Coordinates of C-alpha atoms and ligand atoms in Angstrom, one line a residue:
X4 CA 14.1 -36.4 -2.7
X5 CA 12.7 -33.1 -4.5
X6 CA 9.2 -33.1 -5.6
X7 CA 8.4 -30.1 -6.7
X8 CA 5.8 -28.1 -8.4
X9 CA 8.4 -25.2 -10.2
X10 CA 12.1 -25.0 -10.5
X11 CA 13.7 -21.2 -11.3
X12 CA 17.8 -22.4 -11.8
X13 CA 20.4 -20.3 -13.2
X14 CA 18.8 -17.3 -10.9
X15 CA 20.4 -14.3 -8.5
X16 CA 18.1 -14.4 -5.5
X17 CA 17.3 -11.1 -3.5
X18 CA 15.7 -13.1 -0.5
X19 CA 15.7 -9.9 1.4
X20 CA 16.2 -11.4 4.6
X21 CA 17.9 -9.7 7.1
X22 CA 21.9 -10.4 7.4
X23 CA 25.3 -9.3 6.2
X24 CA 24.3 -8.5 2.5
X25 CA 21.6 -5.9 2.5
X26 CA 19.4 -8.0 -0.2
X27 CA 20.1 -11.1 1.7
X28 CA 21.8 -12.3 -1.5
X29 CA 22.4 -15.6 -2.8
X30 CA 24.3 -15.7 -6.2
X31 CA 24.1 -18.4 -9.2
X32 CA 21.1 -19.5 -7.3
X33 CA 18.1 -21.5 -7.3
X34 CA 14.4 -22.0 -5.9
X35 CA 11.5 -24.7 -5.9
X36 CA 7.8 -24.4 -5.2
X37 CA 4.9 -26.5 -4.2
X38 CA 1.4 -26.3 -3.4
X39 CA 2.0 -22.8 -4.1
X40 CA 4.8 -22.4 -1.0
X41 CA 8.9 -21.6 -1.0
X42 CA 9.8 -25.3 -0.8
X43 CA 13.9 -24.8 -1.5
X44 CA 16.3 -22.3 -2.2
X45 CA 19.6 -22.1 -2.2
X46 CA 22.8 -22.1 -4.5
X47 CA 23.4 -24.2 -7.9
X48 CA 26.0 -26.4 -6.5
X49 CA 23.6 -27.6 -3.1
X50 CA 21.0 -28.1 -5.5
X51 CA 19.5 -31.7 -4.4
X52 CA 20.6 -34.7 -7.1
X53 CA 18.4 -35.9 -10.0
X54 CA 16.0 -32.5 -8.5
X55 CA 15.2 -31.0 -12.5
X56 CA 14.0 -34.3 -13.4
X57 CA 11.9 -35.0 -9.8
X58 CA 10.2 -31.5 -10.9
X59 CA 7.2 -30.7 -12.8
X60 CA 8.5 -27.3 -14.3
X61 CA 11.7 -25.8 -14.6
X62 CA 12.8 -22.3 -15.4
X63 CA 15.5 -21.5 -16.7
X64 CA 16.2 -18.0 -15.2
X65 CA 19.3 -17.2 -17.7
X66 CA 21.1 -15.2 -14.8
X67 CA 18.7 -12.3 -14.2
X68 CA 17.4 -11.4 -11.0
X69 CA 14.3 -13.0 -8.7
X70 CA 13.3 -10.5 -5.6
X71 CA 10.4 -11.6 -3.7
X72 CA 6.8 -10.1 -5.3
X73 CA 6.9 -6.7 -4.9
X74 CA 3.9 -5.5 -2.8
X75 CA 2.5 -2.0 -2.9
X76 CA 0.9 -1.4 0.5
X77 CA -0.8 1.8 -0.2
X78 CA -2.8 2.6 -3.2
X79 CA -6.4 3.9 -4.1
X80 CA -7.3 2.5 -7.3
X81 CA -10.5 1.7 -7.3
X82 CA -12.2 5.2 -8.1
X83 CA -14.3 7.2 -10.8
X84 CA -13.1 9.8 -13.5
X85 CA -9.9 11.6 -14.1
X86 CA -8.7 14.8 -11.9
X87 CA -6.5 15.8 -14.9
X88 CA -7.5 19.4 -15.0
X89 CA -6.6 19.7 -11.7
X90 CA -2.7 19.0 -12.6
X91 CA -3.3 21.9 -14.8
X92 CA -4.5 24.4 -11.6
X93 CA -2.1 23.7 -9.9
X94 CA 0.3 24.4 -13.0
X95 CA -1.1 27.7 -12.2
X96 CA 0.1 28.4 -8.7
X97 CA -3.4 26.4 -7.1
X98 CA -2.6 24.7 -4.4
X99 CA -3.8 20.9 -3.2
X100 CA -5.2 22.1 -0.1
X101 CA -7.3 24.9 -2.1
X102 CA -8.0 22.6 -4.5
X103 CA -10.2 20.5 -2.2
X104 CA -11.2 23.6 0.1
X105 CA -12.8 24.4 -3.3
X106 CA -14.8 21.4 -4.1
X107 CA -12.4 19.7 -5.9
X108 CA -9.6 17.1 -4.7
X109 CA -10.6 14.1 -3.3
X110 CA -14.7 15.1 -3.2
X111 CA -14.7 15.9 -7.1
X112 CA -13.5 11.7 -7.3
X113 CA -16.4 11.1 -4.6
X114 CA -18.9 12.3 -7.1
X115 CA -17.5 10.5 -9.9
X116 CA -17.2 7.0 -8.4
X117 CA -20.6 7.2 -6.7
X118 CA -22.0 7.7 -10.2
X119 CA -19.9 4.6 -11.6
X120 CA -21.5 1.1 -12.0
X121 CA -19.5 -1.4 -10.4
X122 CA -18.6 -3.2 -14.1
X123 CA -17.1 0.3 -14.7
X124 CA -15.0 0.3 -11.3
X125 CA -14.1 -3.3 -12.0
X126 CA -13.4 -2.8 -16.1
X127 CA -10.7 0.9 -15.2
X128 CA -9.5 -0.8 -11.1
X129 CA -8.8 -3.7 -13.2
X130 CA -6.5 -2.0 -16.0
X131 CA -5.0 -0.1 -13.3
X132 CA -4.0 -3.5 -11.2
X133 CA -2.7 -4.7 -14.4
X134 CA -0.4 -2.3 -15.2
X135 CA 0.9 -2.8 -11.2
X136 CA 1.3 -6.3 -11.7
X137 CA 2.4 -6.1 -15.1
X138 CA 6.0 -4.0 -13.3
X139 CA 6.2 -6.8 -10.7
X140 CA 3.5 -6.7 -7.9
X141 CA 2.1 -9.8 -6.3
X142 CA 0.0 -8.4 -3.5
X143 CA -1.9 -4.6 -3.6
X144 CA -3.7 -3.0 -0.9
X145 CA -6.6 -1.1 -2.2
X146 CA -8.2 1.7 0.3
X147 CA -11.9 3.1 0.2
X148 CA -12.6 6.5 0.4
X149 CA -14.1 7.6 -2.7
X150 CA -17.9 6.7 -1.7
X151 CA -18.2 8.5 1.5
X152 CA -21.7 6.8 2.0
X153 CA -22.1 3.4 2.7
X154 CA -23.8 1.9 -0.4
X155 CA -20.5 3.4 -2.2
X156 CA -17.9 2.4 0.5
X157 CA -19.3 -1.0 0.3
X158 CA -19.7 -1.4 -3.9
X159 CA -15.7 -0.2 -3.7
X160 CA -14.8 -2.7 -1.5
X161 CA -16.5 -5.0 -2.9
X162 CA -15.1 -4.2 -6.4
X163 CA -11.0 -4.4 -4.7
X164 CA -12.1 -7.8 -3.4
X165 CA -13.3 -8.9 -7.0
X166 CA -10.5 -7.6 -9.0
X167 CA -8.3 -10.2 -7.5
X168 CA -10.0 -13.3 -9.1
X169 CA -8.5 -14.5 -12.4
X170 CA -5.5 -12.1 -11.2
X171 CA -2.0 -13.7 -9.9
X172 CA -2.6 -11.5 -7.5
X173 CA -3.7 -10.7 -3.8
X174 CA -5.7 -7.7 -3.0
X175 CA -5.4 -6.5 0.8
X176 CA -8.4 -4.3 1.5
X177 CA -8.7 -1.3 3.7
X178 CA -11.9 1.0 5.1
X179 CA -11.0 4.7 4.3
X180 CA -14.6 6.2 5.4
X181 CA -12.6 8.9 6.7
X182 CA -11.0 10.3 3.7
X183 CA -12.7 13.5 3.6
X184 CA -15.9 15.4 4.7
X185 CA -18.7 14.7 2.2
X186 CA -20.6 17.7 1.0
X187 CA -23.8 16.4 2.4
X188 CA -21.9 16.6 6.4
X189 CA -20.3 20.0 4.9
X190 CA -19.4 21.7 8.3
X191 CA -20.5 18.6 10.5
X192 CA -17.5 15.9 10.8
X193 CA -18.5 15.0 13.8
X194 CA -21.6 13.8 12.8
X195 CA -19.9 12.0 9.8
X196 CA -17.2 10.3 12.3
X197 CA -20.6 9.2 13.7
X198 CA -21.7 7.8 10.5
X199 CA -18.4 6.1 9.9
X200 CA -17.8 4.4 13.3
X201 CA -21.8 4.0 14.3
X202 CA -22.9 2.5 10.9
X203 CA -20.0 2.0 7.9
X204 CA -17.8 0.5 10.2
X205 CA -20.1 -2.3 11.8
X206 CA -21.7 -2.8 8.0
X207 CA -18.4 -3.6 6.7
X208 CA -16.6 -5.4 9.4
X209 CA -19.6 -7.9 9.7
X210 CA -18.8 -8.3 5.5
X211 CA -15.6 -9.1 6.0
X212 CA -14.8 -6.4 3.3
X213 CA -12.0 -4.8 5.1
X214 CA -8.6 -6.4 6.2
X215 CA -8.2 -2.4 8.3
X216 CA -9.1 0.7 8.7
X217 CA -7.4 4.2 7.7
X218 CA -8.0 7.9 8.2
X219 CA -6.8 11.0 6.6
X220 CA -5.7 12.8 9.9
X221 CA -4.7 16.9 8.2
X222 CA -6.5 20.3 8.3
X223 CA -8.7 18.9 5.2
X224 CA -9.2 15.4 6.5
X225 CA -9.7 14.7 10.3
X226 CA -8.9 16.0 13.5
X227 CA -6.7 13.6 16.1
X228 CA -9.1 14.0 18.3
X229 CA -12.0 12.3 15.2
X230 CA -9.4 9.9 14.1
X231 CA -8.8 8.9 17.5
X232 CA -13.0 7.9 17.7
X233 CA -12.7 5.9 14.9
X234 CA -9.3 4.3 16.2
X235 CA -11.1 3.4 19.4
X236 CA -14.6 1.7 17.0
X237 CA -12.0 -0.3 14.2
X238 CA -10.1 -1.5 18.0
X239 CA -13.3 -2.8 19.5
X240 CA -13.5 -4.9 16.7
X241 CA -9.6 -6.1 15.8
X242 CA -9.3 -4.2 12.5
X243 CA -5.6 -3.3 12.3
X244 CA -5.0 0.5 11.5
X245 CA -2.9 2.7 9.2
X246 CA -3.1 6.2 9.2
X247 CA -2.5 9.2 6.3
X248 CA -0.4 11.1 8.7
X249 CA 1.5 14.3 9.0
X250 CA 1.1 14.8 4.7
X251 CA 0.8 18.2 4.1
X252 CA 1.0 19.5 8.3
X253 CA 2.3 18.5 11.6
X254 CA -1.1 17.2 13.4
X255 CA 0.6 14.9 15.7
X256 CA -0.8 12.0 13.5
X257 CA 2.5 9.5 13.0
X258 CA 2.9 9.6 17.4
X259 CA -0.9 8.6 17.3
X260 CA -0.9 6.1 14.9
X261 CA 2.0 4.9 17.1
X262 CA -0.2 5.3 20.1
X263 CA -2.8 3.1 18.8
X264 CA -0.5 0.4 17.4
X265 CA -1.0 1.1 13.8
X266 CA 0.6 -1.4 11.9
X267 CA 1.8 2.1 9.3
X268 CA 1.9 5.6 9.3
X269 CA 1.7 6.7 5.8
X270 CA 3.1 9.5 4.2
X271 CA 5.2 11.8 7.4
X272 CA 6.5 14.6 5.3
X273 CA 5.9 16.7 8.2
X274 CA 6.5 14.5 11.2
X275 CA 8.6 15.6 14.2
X276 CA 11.5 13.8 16.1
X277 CA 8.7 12.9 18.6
X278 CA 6.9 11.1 15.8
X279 CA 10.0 9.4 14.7
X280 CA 10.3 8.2 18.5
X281 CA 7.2 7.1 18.8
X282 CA 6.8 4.8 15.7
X283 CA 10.1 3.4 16.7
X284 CA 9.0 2.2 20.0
X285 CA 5.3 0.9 19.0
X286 CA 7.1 -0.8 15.7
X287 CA 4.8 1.3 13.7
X288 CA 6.2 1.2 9.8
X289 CA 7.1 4.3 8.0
X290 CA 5.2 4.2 4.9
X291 CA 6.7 6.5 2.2
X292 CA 5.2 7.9 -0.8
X293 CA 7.4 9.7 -3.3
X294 CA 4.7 9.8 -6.3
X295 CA 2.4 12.2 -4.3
X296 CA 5.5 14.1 -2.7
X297 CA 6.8 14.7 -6.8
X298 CA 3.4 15.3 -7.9
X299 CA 2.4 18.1 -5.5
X300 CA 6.0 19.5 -6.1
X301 CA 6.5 19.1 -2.2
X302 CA 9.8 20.5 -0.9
X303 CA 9.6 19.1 3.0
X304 CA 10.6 15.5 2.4
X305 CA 9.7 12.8 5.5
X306 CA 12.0 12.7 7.8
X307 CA 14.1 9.7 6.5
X308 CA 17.9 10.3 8.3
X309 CA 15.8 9.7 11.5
X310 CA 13.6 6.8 10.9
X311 CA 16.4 5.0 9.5
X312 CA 18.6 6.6 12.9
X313 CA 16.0 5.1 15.3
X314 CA 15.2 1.8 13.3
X315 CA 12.0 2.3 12.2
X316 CA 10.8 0.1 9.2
X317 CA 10.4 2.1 5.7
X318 CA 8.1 0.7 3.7
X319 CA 7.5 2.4 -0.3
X320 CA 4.4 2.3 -2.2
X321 CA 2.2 4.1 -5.0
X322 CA -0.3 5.9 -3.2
X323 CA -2.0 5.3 -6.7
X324 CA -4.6 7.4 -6.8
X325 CA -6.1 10.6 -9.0
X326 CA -5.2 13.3 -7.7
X327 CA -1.8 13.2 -6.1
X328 CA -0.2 10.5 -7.5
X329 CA -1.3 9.5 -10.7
X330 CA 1.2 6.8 -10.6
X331 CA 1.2 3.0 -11.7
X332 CA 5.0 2.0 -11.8
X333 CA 6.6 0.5 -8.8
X334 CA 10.2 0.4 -10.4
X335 CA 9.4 4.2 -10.8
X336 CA 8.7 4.3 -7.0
X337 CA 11.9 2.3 -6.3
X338 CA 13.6 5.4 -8.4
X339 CA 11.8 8.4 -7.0
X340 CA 12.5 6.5 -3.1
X341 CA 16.3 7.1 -3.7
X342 CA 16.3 10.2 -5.9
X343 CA 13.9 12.5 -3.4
X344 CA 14.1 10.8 -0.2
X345 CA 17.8 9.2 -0.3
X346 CA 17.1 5.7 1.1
X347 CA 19.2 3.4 -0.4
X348 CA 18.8 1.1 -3.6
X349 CA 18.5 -1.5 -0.9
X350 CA 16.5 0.1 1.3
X351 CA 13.9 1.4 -1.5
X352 CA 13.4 -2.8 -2.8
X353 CA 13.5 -3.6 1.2
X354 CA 10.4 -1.1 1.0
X355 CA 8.5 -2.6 -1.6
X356 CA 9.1 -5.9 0.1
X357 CA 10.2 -6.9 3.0
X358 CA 9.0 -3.8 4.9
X359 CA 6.0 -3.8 2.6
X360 CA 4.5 -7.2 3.8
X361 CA 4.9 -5.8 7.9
X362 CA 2.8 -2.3 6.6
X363 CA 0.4 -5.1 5.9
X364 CA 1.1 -7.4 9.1
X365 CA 1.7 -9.8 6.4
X366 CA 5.2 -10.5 7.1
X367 CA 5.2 -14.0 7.9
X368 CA 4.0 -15.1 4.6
X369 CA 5.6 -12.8 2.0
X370 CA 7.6 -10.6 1.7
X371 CA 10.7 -12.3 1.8
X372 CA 12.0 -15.2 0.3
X373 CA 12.3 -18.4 2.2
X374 CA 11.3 -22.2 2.5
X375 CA 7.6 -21.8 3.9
X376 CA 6.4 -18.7 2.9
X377 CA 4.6 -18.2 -0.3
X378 CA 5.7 -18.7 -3.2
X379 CA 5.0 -14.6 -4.8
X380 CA 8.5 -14.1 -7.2
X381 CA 9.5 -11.2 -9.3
X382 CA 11.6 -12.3 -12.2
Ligands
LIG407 N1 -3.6 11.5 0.7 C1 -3.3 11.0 -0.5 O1 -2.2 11.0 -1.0 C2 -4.5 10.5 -1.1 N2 -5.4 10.6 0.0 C3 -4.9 11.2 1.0 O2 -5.4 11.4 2.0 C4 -4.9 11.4 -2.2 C5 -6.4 11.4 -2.5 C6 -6.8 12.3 -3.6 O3 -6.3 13.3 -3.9 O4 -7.7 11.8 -4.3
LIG408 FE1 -3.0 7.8 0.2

């Protein structure tokens, strides 16, 4: 009866689906795929008669460990230059926040990936990707945010959809327009919000470049008040939204990516019980991001006793990017999740994928592993 593509036997699965054992556990397992799908799994001794010889390949896993594909769910990799120096500054007492109020942060990698060609942004994304994939991921969300004008938001987006070909791989896309102010709309957000939602937005949804749409909602990024304009533009059109909330200040940004139905809120090292409540009634996920929280020496870790309290989702990712978190390991992540926020060993790898796949509203395909969903392993 088995016809199958691919055999793993001899494996421990961590299916990660919900039940009595946190990873969802099945020892001295095995699993078959076809046509690129979950098409058995189970233990050795229900393994179907005759089913290695009715199979095109088998593996022979040798007893180590298969999760699903790990997924990253936030990262900006696609971007221009190195912000080295910068982890020098702040070496020297500078802070993130006067970083960028100086010209440097996230508008010093504006300048540098506007004045990349997009065979240099595809050549350095790609190497980056690699390295991602190389530690276990199957799917990567890459944001924009690094253009700030449309021909740059575009080539970016453009260049994350790209770097998936030839790549076993799947690159999740998402609009960032609203990263920062660029220094051409230097004390005129507004009128940049205007940009993003009148023309960006429009440009790149009728492109199909962007699978949603993400704001940086903090004293350096965008009001709630501009983030909640360009919540209201990516709704009209039914782009799904995440939101870089409550990172370095309290704006009220995790209760209003909750308002909105945001399928994350990223970030929330400084989001209140409110926020917490919020999230957990809209099913909004917790997205958390220990590489930037360890690499701007943060002390004010997100609130993770009461997400996990009031059943919100945590999802862990890179938040690869060049300023604040420099970071390309996701076992690393899984580490730094349990070492500066306390979740769990379970909880971090529940983070990176189960939890992962819903940031992404992709949690009926991956994320997990079971007959019918796709077939993204990590060995
Ligand atoms: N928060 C982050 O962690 C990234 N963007 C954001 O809003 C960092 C962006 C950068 O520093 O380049
Ligand atoms: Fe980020």
């Amino acid at each position: 009866m088995a016809d199958w593509d691919s055999l793993w036997i001899n494996a421990n699965l961590a299916t990660m689906m919900p039940g009595p054992d946190a990873y969802g556990a099945i020892a001295d397992g095995a699993i078959a795929a076809r046509d690129g799908r979950i098409a058995w799994l189970g233990a050795m001794t229900a393994l179907p008669p005759n089913a290695a010889r009715k199979t095109a390949r088998v593996h022979d896993a040798g007893g180590r460990w298969i999760t699903p594909g790990l997924i990253d769910c936030h990262t900006h990799l696609v971007f221009g230059g190195d912000r080295a120096g910068e982890f020098a500054l702040r070496l020297e007492g500078a802070s993130y926040a006067e970083i960028a109020r100086a010209g440097g942060g996230i508008r010093a990698t504006v300048a540098a990936t506007r004045a990349a060609s997009e065979q240099e942004l595809l050549r350095t994304g790609g190497e980056r990707l690699d390295r991602l994939c190389a530690d276990g991921a199957t799917t990567v969300e890459i944001k924009s945010g690094y253009g700030l004008d449309i021909t740059t938001e575009i080539k970016s987006l453009r260049v994350a959809r790209r770097l998936a070909d030839g790549r076993p791989v799947a690159v999740v896309t998402t609009f960032l327009g609203a990263h920062t102010v660029p220094p051409e709309y230097e004390g005129r957000a507004d009128a940049y919000i205007d940009l993003v939602c009148d023309e960006m937005l429009p440009q790149i949804a009728a492109e199909g470049l962007a699978d949603a749409v993400d704001a940086f909602c903090e004293g350096i990024g965008f009001s709630p008040t501009q983030t909640a304009r360009l919540f209201e533009a990516a709704k009209a059109r039914e782009l799904p939204l995440k939101l870089h909330a409550d990172q370095l200040s309290d704006l009220g940004g995790a209760a209003l990516a909750a308002r909105f139905g945001a399928l994350s809120a990223d970030h929330l090292e400084h989001t209140s019980a409110d926020g917490v409540a919020a999230m957990a009634a809209a099913g909004t996920v917790a997205v958390l991001l220990p590489g930037a929280y360890y690499t701007l020496s943060e002390s004010h870790p997100p609130p993770v006793a009461a997400l996990r309290e009031r059943g919100v989702a945590m999802a862990v990712a890179s938040d690869c990017n060049p300023g604040s978190s420099p970071a390309l390991s996701l076992q690393l992540m899984l580490n730094m999740a349990c070492t500066l926020f306390r979740l769990t060993p379970e909880e971090a790898l529940a983070g990176l994928t189960r939890n992962a796949a819903r940031a992404l509203g992709l949690a009926y395909d991956r994320g997990t592993l079971a007959p019918g969903l796709q077939a993204d392993l990590a060995l």
